[in-house]
């Protein structure tokens, strides 16, 4: 009897050990010097003339009682400086292809009004134009990314815009700029040649647009291309791989520096559901589309590799983020939505994907900065709050221009109704000071997960961490409680026999710093 009990005890013990081993995910990370640089421009933002992003968001006017600098809210300026945003895309979006830049220069009282036919049919007075935007970028210390009008504009209009903002003197447009009280040019590098040409930009075929793009791109610079512009072609809608194929095949590499890609995360187009009152099924479906970014980036990159093996043309994901039904009682055309821990999951996993594909992905733009879609900032009159997405992007600033470290991770599954998704997402980098940072996301709505990292391989001893967490997936910051969700010190790890053992709670984002 004692032998039987002993055997049962040994069997039970061994089974528990095996189960425990299976429950721990091993993350293998190599301290290599061969990885690509994670461009800081992957962490870019997007400000379209849409809803209350510009007017009532960024821009309140110089006469506003809200503290401002030349009409732009000071609290937003401070928040974006702290976020270290590397670039800002403007004025659209769909809005760009009905925007004529000359309407937005000169004395504000002389500027014509425009009807924003894309977003709510509102009338805008053009009080926020080229000077206002580019001066804001200077204040923020960020690179402007101008989206040009190809849909309803002309080659001449774009060529003159380039002259206006980039030529020092001697051209009609540079003299016009000086007349409008700006002596020195801004020197804008990033230019989008149209937006969503397959849709709101003109419902074009890729073959037609490729020819049109070549015409516009040719006249943007001089014959020797000394302006060194970074020209970005309007790229594919999600999985339209044919679009990417045609652009890469038909456009000479001397005329193109980047190809765009747009992809949003949602339940389904016809009924996206509430941004805060969602259930497990809706959360799972949203994360399915968010994680689809891995496949999209991989397949579009494979096509680009075929035509550009030297990796000269960048993949630019200049619209991404969560998209839900607007908040009750708000204008449907304004795309105003709240921002929960679900959005933190989207942000963390998507940025990890971009980091891990940083050899080809050189820029991305979250849609959008203030009051629209997956915004990092929300405003209500004089009040302002920072969203969970803001906090994730700030936690991830440690990856800006750092070197990607190769890793392998066999993630456990997050399961719902018989379907599976990888529960864990990760990326890692080494900065110029030799500090290693590891960003981890657990999208599982119910389970904590354990991760083990070999410390000896990394040659590190000290570890600190930051976590973004909240009791419920639906939790969000409000104007009455703007700090409900904010980063905190993370202590859910310990070192055992040269290995770092981490317990990452359900639906959280964690960033570790190792020395």
Short mmCIF file of C-alpha atoms in Angstrom, two decimals:
data_model
loop_
_atom_site.label_atom_id
_atom_site.label_comp_id
_atom_site.label_asym_id
_atom_site.label_seq_id
_atom_site.Cartn_x
_atom_site.Cartn_y
_atom_site.Cartn_z
CA UNK A 1 0.00 0.00 0.00
CA UNK A 2 2.86 2.38 0.87
CA UNK A 3 4.50 1.66 -2.49
CA UNK A 4 1.25 2.48 -4.29
CA UNK A 5 0.88 5.74 -2.37
CA UNK A 6 4.52 6.63 -3.10
CA UNK A 7 4.03 5.95 -6.81
CA UNK A 8 0.85 8.07 -6.83
CA UNK A 9 2.69 10.87 -5.05
CA UNK A 10 5.58 10.79 -7.52
CA UNK A 11 3.17 10.65 -10.47
CA UNK A 12 1.17 13.60 -9.13
CA UNK A 13 4.30 15.62 -8.43
CA UNK A 14 5.74 14.97 -11.88
CA UNK A 15 2.41 15.84 -13.51
CA UNK A 16 2.27 19.13 -11.63
CA UNK A 17 5.84 19.93 -12.67
CA UNK A 18 5.03 19.18 -16.32
CA UNK A 19 1.86 21.29 -16.18
CA UNK A 20 3.78 24.13 -14.51
CA UNK A 21 6.42 23.93 -17.23
CA UNK A 22 3.77 24.09 -19.92
CA UNK A 23 2.20 27.11 -18.25
CA UNK A 24 5.46 29.07 -18.40
CA UNK A 25 6.28 30.69 -21.73
CA UNK A 26 9.97 30.88 -22.55
CA UNK A 27 11.06 34.09 -24.24
CA UNK A 28 14.45 33.76 -25.87
CA UNK A 29 16.21 37.05 -26.41
CA UNK A 30 19.64 37.53 -27.97
CA UNK A 31 21.87 40.48 -27.14
CA UNK A 32 22.79 41.03 -30.79
CA UNK A 33 24.25 44.01 -32.62
CA UNK A 34 22.86 42.99 -36.02
CA UNK A 35 19.23 44.11 -35.71
CA UNK A 36 17.70 47.04 -37.60
CA UNK A 37 17.01 50.37 -35.95
CA UNK A 38 13.45 50.87 -34.75
CA UNK A 39 12.71 54.23 -36.34
CA UNK A 40 11.15 56.70 -33.94
CA UNK A 41 8.80 57.60 -36.80
CA UNK A 42 6.90 54.36 -36.19
CA UNK A 43 5.41 56.29 -33.25
CA UNK A 44 3.87 59.03 -35.39
CA UNK A 45 0.44 60.65 -35.10
CA UNK A 46 -2.32 61.93 -37.34
CA UNK A 47 -4.33 65.18 -37.17
CA UNK A 48 -7.10 65.45 -39.75
CA UNK A 49 -9.70 68.16 -40.17
CA UNK A 50 -12.26 65.78 -38.74
CA UNK A 51 -14.75 66.37 -35.95
CA UNK A 52 -13.07 68.10 -33.01
CA UNK A 53 -9.52 67.10 -33.78
CA UNK A 54 -8.37 70.50 -35.11
CA UNK A 55 -11.13 72.98 -34.24
CA UNK A 56 -12.15 72.48 -30.61
CA UNK A 57 -9.25 70.09 -30.08
CA UNK A 58 -5.81 71.38 -30.98
CA UNK A 59 -7.01 74.80 -31.99
CA UNK A 60 -9.20 77.02 -29.83
CA UNK A 61 -8.10 80.40 -31.20
CA UNK A 62 -5.97 83.11 -29.64
CA UNK A 63 -8.98 84.79 -28.01
CA UNK A 64 -9.98 81.63 -26.10
CA UNK A 65 -10.00 81.67 -22.29
CA UNK A 66 -8.22 78.29 -22.49
CA UNK A 67 -4.45 78.93 -22.17
CA UNK A 68 -2.95 78.71 -25.65
CA UNK A 69 0.02 79.51 -27.83
CA UNK A 70 -1.10 81.16 -31.08
CA UNK A 71 -4.47 79.45 -30.70
CA UNK A 72 -3.19 75.95 -29.87
CA UNK A 73 -3.98 74.60 -26.39
CA UNK A 74 -0.97 74.69 -24.06
CA UNK A 75 -2.02 71.51 -22.25
CA UNK A 76 -2.03 69.60 -25.54
CA UNK A 77 1.38 71.03 -26.46
CA UNK A 78 2.78 69.90 -23.10
CA UNK A 79 1.26 66.43 -23.37
CA UNK A 80 2.58 65.84 -26.90
CA UNK A 81 6.04 67.10 -25.97
CA UNK A 82 6.12 64.59 -23.12
CA UNK A 83 5.02 61.90 -25.57
CA UNK A 84 7.96 62.83 -27.84
CA UNK A 85 5.86 62.52 -30.98
CA UNK A 86 8.31 62.19 -33.90
CA UNK A 87 5.98 63.24 -36.73
CA UNK A 88 2.46 64.55 -37.26
CA UNK A 89 0.38 63.95 -40.40
CA UNK A 90 -1.93 66.74 -41.67
CA UNK A 91 -4.51 67.82 -43.03
CA UNK A 92 -5.97 64.37 -43.86
CA UNK A 93 -7.12 61.71 -44.57
CA UNK A 94 -10.00 62.10 -46.97
CA UNK A 95 -10.04 65.80 -46.15
CA UNK A 96 -6.67 66.25 -47.88
CA UNK A 97 -8.08 65.53 -51.33
CA UNK A 98 -10.53 68.44 -51.14
CA UNK A 99 -8.12 70.81 -49.36
CA UNK A 100 -6.49 73.66 -51.28
CA UNK A 101 -3.57 74.97 -49.24
CA UNK A 102 -3.72 78.56 -50.52
CA UNK A 103 -7.12 78.91 -48.82
CA UNK A 104 -5.35 78.58 -45.48
CA UNK A 105 -2.61 81.24 -45.75
CA UNK A 106 -2.55 85.01 -45.35
CA UNK A 107 -4.64 87.14 -42.98
CA UNK A 108 -7.22 84.95 -41.27
CA UNK A 109 -10.02 87.41 -41.93
CA UNK A 110 -9.38 87.11 -45.68
CA UNK A 111 -9.41 83.35 -45.85
CA UNK A 112 -12.40 81.71 -47.60
CA UNK A 113 -14.59 79.21 -45.78
CA UNK A 114 -14.89 75.59 -46.84
CA UNK A 115 -17.51 72.90 -46.28
CA UNK A 116 -16.02 69.72 -44.86
CA UNK A 117 -18.04 67.37 -47.07
CA UNK A 118 -16.34 64.27 -45.70
CA UNK A 119 -16.86 64.72 -41.99
CA UNK A 120 -20.16 66.10 -40.81
CA UNK A 121 -20.73 68.72 -43.50
CA UNK A 122 -19.53 71.49 -41.20
CA UNK A 123 -18.25 74.86 -42.41
CA UNK A 124 -14.63 75.70 -41.57
CA UNK A 125 -13.11 79.16 -41.76
CA UNK A 126 -9.56 78.02 -42.63
CA UNK A 127 -8.18 79.79 -39.56
CA UNK A 128 -5.87 76.80 -39.04
CA UNK A 129 -3.68 76.48 -42.14
CA UNK A 130 -0.15 75.77 -43.34
CA UNK A 131 1.62 78.33 -41.13
CA UNK A 132 -0.39 77.32 -38.07
CA UNK A 133 0.37 73.64 -38.54
CA UNK A 134 4.06 73.96 -39.39
CA UNK A 135 4.66 76.45 -36.57
CA UNK A 136 2.96 74.00 -34.20
CA UNK A 137 5.33 71.25 -35.37
CA UNK A 138 8.26 73.54 -34.59
CA UNK A 139 6.92 74.15 -31.08
CA UNK A 140 6.45 70.39 -30.58
CA UNK A 141 9.86 69.54 -32.02
CA UNK A 142 8.20 67.11 -34.42
CA UNK A 143 8.53 66.44 -38.17
CA UNK A 144 5.53 67.57 -40.25
CA UNK A 145 4.04 65.06 -42.68
CA UNK A 146 1.95 66.89 -45.29
CA UNK A 147 -0.74 64.98 -47.17
CA UNK A 148 -1.25 66.57 -50.58
CA UNK A 149 -4.36 66.96 -52.71
CA UNK A 150 -4.19 64.64 -55.73
CA UNK A 151 -7.91 63.82 -55.92
CA UNK A 152 -9.17 67.33 -56.73
CA UNK A 153 -5.92 69.27 -56.94
CA UNK A 154 -3.29 69.78 -59.63
CA UNK A 155 0.40 69.08 -60.14
CA UNK A 156 1.02 72.83 -60.13
CA UNK A 157 -0.75 73.24 -56.79
CA UNK A 158 1.45 70.62 -55.12
CA UNK A 159 4.63 71.88 -56.75
CA UNK A 160 3.87 75.38 -55.48
CA UNK A 161 3.18 74.08 -51.95
CA UNK A 162 6.60 72.45 -51.92
CA UNK A 163 8.14 75.75 -53.02
CA UNK A 164 6.18 77.71 -50.43
CA UNK A 165 7.32 75.66 -47.45
CA UNK A 166 10.79 74.54 -48.59
CA UNK A 167 12.45 77.06 -50.92
CA UNK A 168 14.59 79.69 -49.24
CA UNK A 169 14.08 82.58 -51.67
CA UNK A 170 13.92 83.61 -55.28
CA UNK A 171 10.72 81.81 -56.24
CA UNK A 172 7.23 83.34 -56.41
CA UNK A 173 6.03 81.03 -53.64
CA UNK A 174 8.93 81.73 -51.28
CA UNK A 175 8.29 85.45 -51.73
CA UNK A 176 4.61 84.88 -50.98
CA UNK A 177 5.60 83.08 -47.78
CA UNK A 178 7.77 86.01 -46.75
CA UNK A 179 4.89 88.37 -47.46
CA UNK A 180 2.89 86.25 -45.01
CA UNK A 181 5.47 86.90 -42.25
CA UNK A 182 7.60 83.76 -42.51
CA UNK A 183 11.13 84.52 -43.60
CA UNK A 184 12.77 81.10 -43.40
CA UNK A 185 11.34 77.93 -44.97
CA UNK A 186 10.24 75.08 -42.73
CA UNK A 187 12.01 72.38 -44.73
CA UNK A 188 9.30 69.73 -44.83
CA UNK A 189 10.66 66.26 -45.63
CA UNK A 190 7.62 63.95 -45.50
CA UNK A 191 4.98 64.27 -48.23
CA UNK A 192 2.00 62.05 -48.93
CA UNK A 193 1.09 62.04 -52.63
CA UNK A 194 -2.68 61.68 -52.24
CA UNK A 195 -4.68 59.62 -49.75
CA UNK A 196 -6.72 56.42 -50.19
CA UNK A 197 -6.77 56.81 -53.96
CA UNK A 198 -8.66 53.50 -54.12
CA UNK A 199 -11.54 55.16 -52.21
CA UNK A 200 -12.23 58.73 -51.16
CA UNK A 201 -9.19 59.94 -53.09
CA UNK A 202 -10.85 59.17 -56.42
CA UNK A 203 -11.85 55.47 -56.63
CA UNK A 204 -8.88 54.81 -58.89
CA UNK A 205 -7.29 51.60 -60.11
CA UNK A 206 -3.69 51.04 -58.97
CA UNK A 207 -2.49 51.20 -62.59
CA UNK A 208 -4.08 54.62 -63.11
CA UNK A 209 -2.83 55.96 -59.79
CA UNK A 210 0.72 54.69 -60.39
CA UNK A 211 0.92 56.80 -63.56
CA UNK A 212 -0.62 59.80 -61.82
CA UNK A 213 1.78 59.40 -58.90
CA UNK A 214 4.78 59.46 -61.23
CA UNK A 215 3.60 62.73 -62.72
CA UNK A 216 3.14 64.39 -59.32
CA UNK A 217 6.36 63.00 -57.83
CA UNK A 218 8.41 64.17 -60.81
CA UNK A 219 7.43 67.80 -60.35
CA UNK A 220 7.88 67.86 -56.58
CA UNK A 221 11.69 68.12 -56.83
CA UNK A 222 14.20 69.52 -59.26
CA UNK A 223 15.87 67.37 -61.92
CA UNK A 224 18.68 66.28 -59.64
CA UNK A 225 16.32 65.52 -56.73
CA UNK A 226 18.34 67.79 -54.44
CA UNK A 227 15.31 68.62 -52.32
CA UNK A 228 15.61 65.17 -50.71
CA UNK A 229 11.91 64.80 -50.15
CA UNK A 230 10.45 61.62 -48.70
CA UNK A 231 7.52 60.97 -51.05
CA UNK A 232 4.90 58.49 -49.86
CA UNK A 233 2.53 56.86 -52.33
CA UNK A 234 -1.08 56.24 -51.33
CA UNK A 235 -0.96 52.55 -50.56
CA UNK A 236 -3.22 49.57 -50.08
CA UNK A 237 -6.47 49.21 -48.22
CA UNK A 238 -5.78 46.36 -45.75
CA UNK A 239 -5.11 43.15 -47.76
CA UNK A 240 -5.15 44.60 -51.29
CA UNK A 241 -1.82 43.04 -52.22
CA UNK A 242 -2.39 43.74 -55.92
CA UNK A 243 -2.26 47.46 -55.16
CA UNK A 244 1.18 47.14 -53.58
CA UNK A 245 2.35 44.90 -56.42
CA UNK A 246 1.41 47.48 -59.06
CA UNK A 247 3.00 50.43 -57.24
CA UNK A 248 6.25 48.57 -56.62
CA UNK A 249 6.34 47.25 -60.19
CA UNK A 250 5.42 50.43 -62.07
CA UNK A 251 6.97 53.29 -60.08
CA UNK A 252 10.74 53.82 -60.51
CA UNK A 253 12.62 53.71 -57.20
CA UNK A 254 14.06 57.14 -58.00
CA UNK A 255 10.56 58.61 -57.59
CA UNK A 256 9.37 56.94 -54.39
CA UNK A 257 10.56 56.66 -50.80
CA UNK A 258 7.54 55.08 -49.12
CA UNK A 259 4.34 53.11 -49.76
CA UNK A 260 1.41 53.56 -47.37
CA UNK A 261 -0.90 50.97 -45.80
CA UNK A 262 -4.19 51.57 -43.95
CA UNK A 263 -5.80 49.09 -41.57
CA UNK A 264 -8.20 49.62 -38.65
CA UNK A 265 -9.26 47.30 -35.84
CA UNK A 266 -12.99 46.75 -35.34
CA UNK A 267 -15.67 44.10 -34.90
CA UNK A 268 -17.26 44.55 -38.34
CA UNK A 269 -17.86 47.52 -40.60
CA UNK A 270 -21.67 47.63 -40.55
CA UNK A 271 -21.96 47.64 -36.75
CA UNK A 272 -18.75 48.26 -34.88
CA UNK A 273 -20.29 48.40 -31.41
CA UNK A 274 -19.71 50.71 -28.47
CA UNK A 275 -16.24 51.85 -27.49
CA UNK A 276 -17.01 51.14 -23.81
CA UNK A 277 -20.04 48.79 -23.62
CA UNK A 278 -18.55 45.77 -25.35
CA UNK A 279 -18.58 42.11 -24.39
CA UNK A 280 -16.03 39.30 -24.60
CA UNK A 281 -17.05 38.33 -28.12
CA UNK A 282 -16.64 41.88 -29.40
CA UNK A 283 -13.29 42.24 -27.65
CA UNK A 284 -12.02 38.98 -29.15
CA UNK A 285 -13.16 39.99 -32.64
CA UNK A 286 -11.46 43.39 -32.33
CA UNK A 287 -8.20 41.76 -31.30
CA UNK A 288 -8.47 39.37 -34.24
CA UNK A 289 -8.39 42.32 -36.64
CA UNK A 290 -5.67 44.09 -34.64
CA UNK A 291 -3.37 41.05 -34.72
CA UNK A 292 -4.06 40.69 -38.45
CA UNK A 293 -1.51 43.50 -38.79
CA UNK A 294 1.25 40.87 -38.49
CA UNK A 295 0.02 39.11 -41.63
CA UNK A 296 -0.58 42.37 -43.50
CA UNK A 297 2.87 43.76 -42.81
CA UNK A 298 4.52 40.44 -43.64
CA UNK A 299 2.74 39.95 -46.97
CA UNK A 300 3.07 43.55 -48.15
CA UNK A 301 6.76 43.44 -47.15
CA UNK A 302 7.25 40.23 -49.13
CA UNK A 303 5.95 41.97 -52.26
CA UNK A 304 8.19 44.96 -51.63
CA UNK A 305 11.17 42.65 -51.11
CA UNK A 306 10.61 41.19 -54.57
CA UNK A 307 10.89 44.57 -56.29
CA UNK A 308 13.14 46.28 -53.77
CA UNK A 309 15.63 43.75 -52.33
CA UNK A 310 17.87 46.60 -51.18
CA UNK A 311 15.12 47.86 -48.86
CA UNK A 312 15.14 51.41 -50.16
CA UNK A 313 11.35 51.93 -50.12
CA UNK A 314 9.73 52.04 -46.69
CA UNK A 315 6.36 50.59 -45.67
CA UNK A 316 4.40 53.43 -44.02
CA UNK A 317 1.33 52.40 -41.98
CA UNK A 318 -0.01 55.93 -41.78
CA UNK A 319 -3.50 55.04 -40.53
CA UNK A 320 -4.11 52.43 -37.84
CA UNK A 321 -6.09 52.04 -34.62
CA UNK A 322 -9.45 51.00 -33.18
CA UNK A 323 -12.68 52.14 -34.83
CA UNK A 324 -16.05 51.86 -33.05
CA UNK A 325 -19.47 53.49 -33.12
CA UNK A 326 -19.43 57.12 -32.00
CA UNK A 327 -20.41 58.04 -28.46
CA UNK A 328 -24.14 58.45 -27.92
CA UNK A 329 -25.39 61.95 -28.63
CA UNK A 330 -22.38 62.98 -30.75
CA UNK A 331 -22.23 63.81 -34.46
CA UNK A 332 -21.77 60.54 -36.43
CA UNK A 333 -19.42 62.36 -38.80
CA UNK A 334 -17.09 63.41 -35.98
CA UNK A 335 -15.90 59.86 -35.08
CA UNK A 336 -15.61 60.68 -31.37
CA UNK A 337 -15.11 57.59 -29.20
CA UNK A 338 -13.82 56.72 -25.75
CA UNK A 339 -10.59 54.82 -25.13
CA UNK A 340 -10.41 51.76 -22.86
CA UNK A 341 -8.01 49.00 -21.88
CA UNK A 342 -9.05 47.32 -25.15
CA UNK A 343 -7.36 50.20 -26.96
CA UNK A 344 -4.27 49.75 -24.81
CA UNK A 345 -4.16 46.15 -26.04
CA UNK A 346 -4.46 47.30 -29.67
CA UNK A 347 -1.72 49.89 -29.19
CA UNK A 348 0.72 47.58 -27.42
CA UNK A 349 0.37 44.64 -29.81
CA UNK A 350 0.43 46.81 -32.95
CA UNK A 351 3.55 48.69 -31.88
CA UNK A 352 5.26 45.38 -31.08
CA UNK A 353 4.45 44.21 -34.61
CA UNK A 354 5.89 47.40 -36.12
CA UNK A 355 9.01 47.13 -33.95
CA UNK A 356 9.60 43.54 -35.02
CA UNK A 357 9.21 44.51 -38.70
CA UNK A 358 11.33 47.66 -38.42
CA UNK A 359 13.59 46.58 -41.26
CA UNK A 360 10.78 47.52 -43.67
CA UNK A 361 8.31 49.52 -41.53
CA UNK A 362 9.85 52.96 -41.08
CA UNK A 363 6.85 55.10 -40.17
CA UNK A 364 3.33 54.74 -38.81
CA UNK A 365 0.59 57.13 -37.72
CA UNK A 366 -2.00 56.38 -35.08
CA UNK A 367 -5.46 57.66 -36.04
CA UNK A 368 -5.94 60.17 -34.50
CA UNK A 369 -4.31 62.55 -32.01
CA UNK A 370 -7.22 64.42 -30.38
CA UNK A 371 -10.94 63.56 -30.04
CA UNK A 372 -11.10 61.24 -33.07
CA UNK A 373 -11.00 57.41 -33.22
CA UNK A 374 -8.19 55.95 -31.05
CA UNK A 375 -7.09 59.33 -29.73
CA UNK A 376 -4.31 59.82 -27.21
CA UNK A 377 -6.00 63.00 -25.93
CA UNK A 378 -9.65 63.90 -25.29
CA UNK A 379 -10.93 67.40 -24.55
CA UNK A 380 -14.16 68.89 -23.22
CA UNK A 381 -14.12 72.67 -23.10
CA UNK A 382 -11.28 73.56 -20.73
CA UNK A 383 -10.81 69.96 -19.55
CA UNK A 384 -8.33 67.53 -21.04
CA UNK A 385 -7.44 63.89 -20.34
CA UNK A 386 -4.84 61.38 -21.45
CA UNK A 387 -6.13 58.02 -22.65
CA UNK A 388 -4.75 54.51 -22.02
CA UNK A 389 -3.34 54.62 -25.56
CA UNK A 390 -1.37 57.75 -24.65
CA UNK A 391 0.18 55.93 -21.71
CA UNK A 392 1.15 52.90 -23.81
CA UNK A 393 2.84 55.08 -26.41
CA UNK A 394 4.69 56.97 -23.70
CA UNK A 395 5.86 53.69 -22.11
CA UNK A 396 7.13 52.60 -25.54
CA UNK A 397 9.21 55.75 -26.18
CA UNK A 398 12.16 53.72 -24.91
CA UNK A 399 12.18 51.98 -28.31
CA UNK A 400 12.63 55.21 -30.30
CA UNK A 401 15.67 54.81 -32.58
CA UNK A 402 16.88 51.83 -30.53
CA UNK A 403 18.26 48.64 -32.05
CA UNK A 404 15.82 45.76 -32.41
CA UNK A 405 16.86 42.62 -30.52
CA UNK A 406 15.92 39.26 -32.06
CA UNK A 407 13.57 37.13 -29.98
CA UNK A 408 11.45 34.01 -30.09
CA UNK A 409 8.32 33.41 -28.05
CA UNK A 410 5.83 30.57 -28.33
CA UNK A 411 2.76 32.23 -26.94
CA UNK A 412 0.01 30.37 -25.10
CA UNK A 413 -3.47 30.80 -26.52
CA UNK A 414 -6.23 33.17 -25.57
CA UNK A 415 -9.37 31.16 -26.38
CA UNK A 416 -13.01 32.15 -26.87
CA UNK A 417 -15.82 30.00 -28.26
CA UNK A 418 -13.34 27.52 -29.69
CA UNK A 419 -11.23 30.16 -31.46
CA UNK A 420 -7.66 30.99 -30.51
CA UNK A 421 -5.35 33.99 -30.56
CA UNK A 422 -1.79 34.30 -29.25
CA UNK A 423 -2.17 35.70 -25.75
CA UNK A 424 1.28 37.25 -25.54
CA UNK A 425 2.99 39.86 -27.70
CA UNK A 426 6.52 41.16 -27.25
CA UNK A 427 9.34 43.22 -28.72
CA UNK A 428 12.73 44.26 -27.38
CA UNK A 429 15.46 46.77 -28.15
CA UNK A 430 18.79 48.11 -26.95
CA UNK A 431 19.25 51.88 -26.78
CA UNK A 432 22.39 53.94 -27.37
CA UNK A 433 23.27 53.71 -23.67
CA UNK A 434 23.16 49.91 -23.73
CA UNK A 435 19.89 49.66 -21.80
CA UNK A 436 17.62 46.81 -22.92
CA UNK A 437 13.86 47.31 -22.96
CA UNK A 438 11.27 44.58 -23.34
CA UNK A 439 7.63 45.44 -24.03
CA UNK A 440 5.08 42.74 -23.19
CA UNK A 441 1.33 42.57 -23.76
CA UNK A 442 -1.09 39.95 -22.43
CA UNK A 443 -4.39 40.28 -24.34
CA UNK A 444 -6.01 37.37 -22.49
CA UNK A 445 -9.13 38.72 -20.82
CA UNK A 446 -9.10 36.16 -18.01
CA UNK A 447 -5.69 34.61 -17.39
CA UNK A 448 -2.36 35.79 -16.07
CA UNK A 449 0.59 34.30 -17.95
CA UNK A 450 4.11 33.46 -16.85
CA UNK A 451 7.14 34.30 -18.94
CA UNK A 452 10.73 33.18 -18.40
CA UNK A 453 13.76 35.01 -19.82
CA UNK A 454 17.38 33.82 -19.57
CA UNK A 455 19.20 36.70 -17.86
CA UNK A 456 22.66 35.25 -18.48
CA UNK A 457 22.20 35.42 -22.24
CA UNK A 458 21.56 39.14 -21.90
CA UNK A 459 24.37 39.76 -19.42
CA UNK A 460 22.10 41.78 -17.13
CA UNK A 461 21.47 41.91 -13.41
CA UNK A 462 19.04 44.71 -12.56
CA UNK A 463 15.44 44.91 -13.76
CA UNK A 464 12.74 47.54 -13.26
CA UNK A 465 9.27 47.63 -14.76
CA UNK A 466 6.19 49.72 -15.57
CA UNK A 467 2.65 48.37 -16.00
CA UNK A 468 -0.61 49.71 -17.38
CA UNK A 469 -3.55 47.84 -15.86
CA UNK A 470 -7.14 48.24 -14.67
CA UNK A 471 -9.76 45.90 -13.14
CA UNK A 472 -12.00 45.82 -16.24
CA UNK A 473 -11.37 45.81 -19.99
CA UNK A 474 -14.06 48.47 -20.35
CA UNK A 475 -12.38 50.85 -17.90
CA UNK A 476 -11.47 54.27 -19.24
CA UNK A 477 -10.44 57.71 -18.09
CA UNK A 478 -13.19 60.33 -17.80
CA UNK A 479 -13.15 64.07 -17.29
CA UNK A 480 -14.39 63.45 -13.74
CA UNK A 481 -11.72 60.80 -13.15
CA UNK A 482 -8.91 61.47 -15.65
CA UNK A 483 -6.33 59.35 -13.82
CA UNK A 484 -8.31 56.14 -13.34
CA UNK A 485 -5.87 54.37 -15.68
CA UNK A 486 -2.22 55.37 -15.55
CA UNK A 487 1.16 53.61 -15.49
CA UNK A 488 2.44 52.17 -12.21
CA UNK A 489 5.56 50.44 -10.98
CA UNK A 490 5.58 46.75 -11.93
CA UNK A 491 7.01 44.24 -9.47
CA UNK A 492 5.56 41.00 -10.82
CA UNK A 493 8.90 39.36 -11.49
CA UNK A 494 11.77 37.66 -9.69
CA UNK A 495 15.15 36.25 -10.56
CA UNK A 496 15.86 32.56 -10.04
CA UNK A 497 19.10 30.85 -11.05
CA UNK A 498 19.93 33.43 -13.68
CA UNK A 499 16.43 33.49 -15.13
CA UNK A 500 13.86 36.26 -14.97
CA UNK A 501 10.40 34.91 -14.15
CA UNK A 502 7.56 37.30 -14.95
CA UNK A 503 3.86 37.04 -14.21
CA UNK A 504 1.98 39.37 -16.51
CA UNK A 505 -1.66 39.90 -15.46
CA UNK A 506 -4.63 39.62 -17.81
CA UNK A 507 -5.09 42.48 -20.33
CA UNK A 508 -2.05 44.50 -19.29
CA UNK A 509 0.93 46.15 -20.92
CA UNK A 510 4.33 45.86 -19.26
CA UNK A 511 7.66 47.46 -20.18
CA UNK A 512 10.83 46.19 -18.53
CA UNK A 513 14.18 47.98 -18.36
CA UNK A 514 17.26 45.89 -17.77
CA UNK A 515 20.83 46.84 -16.92
#
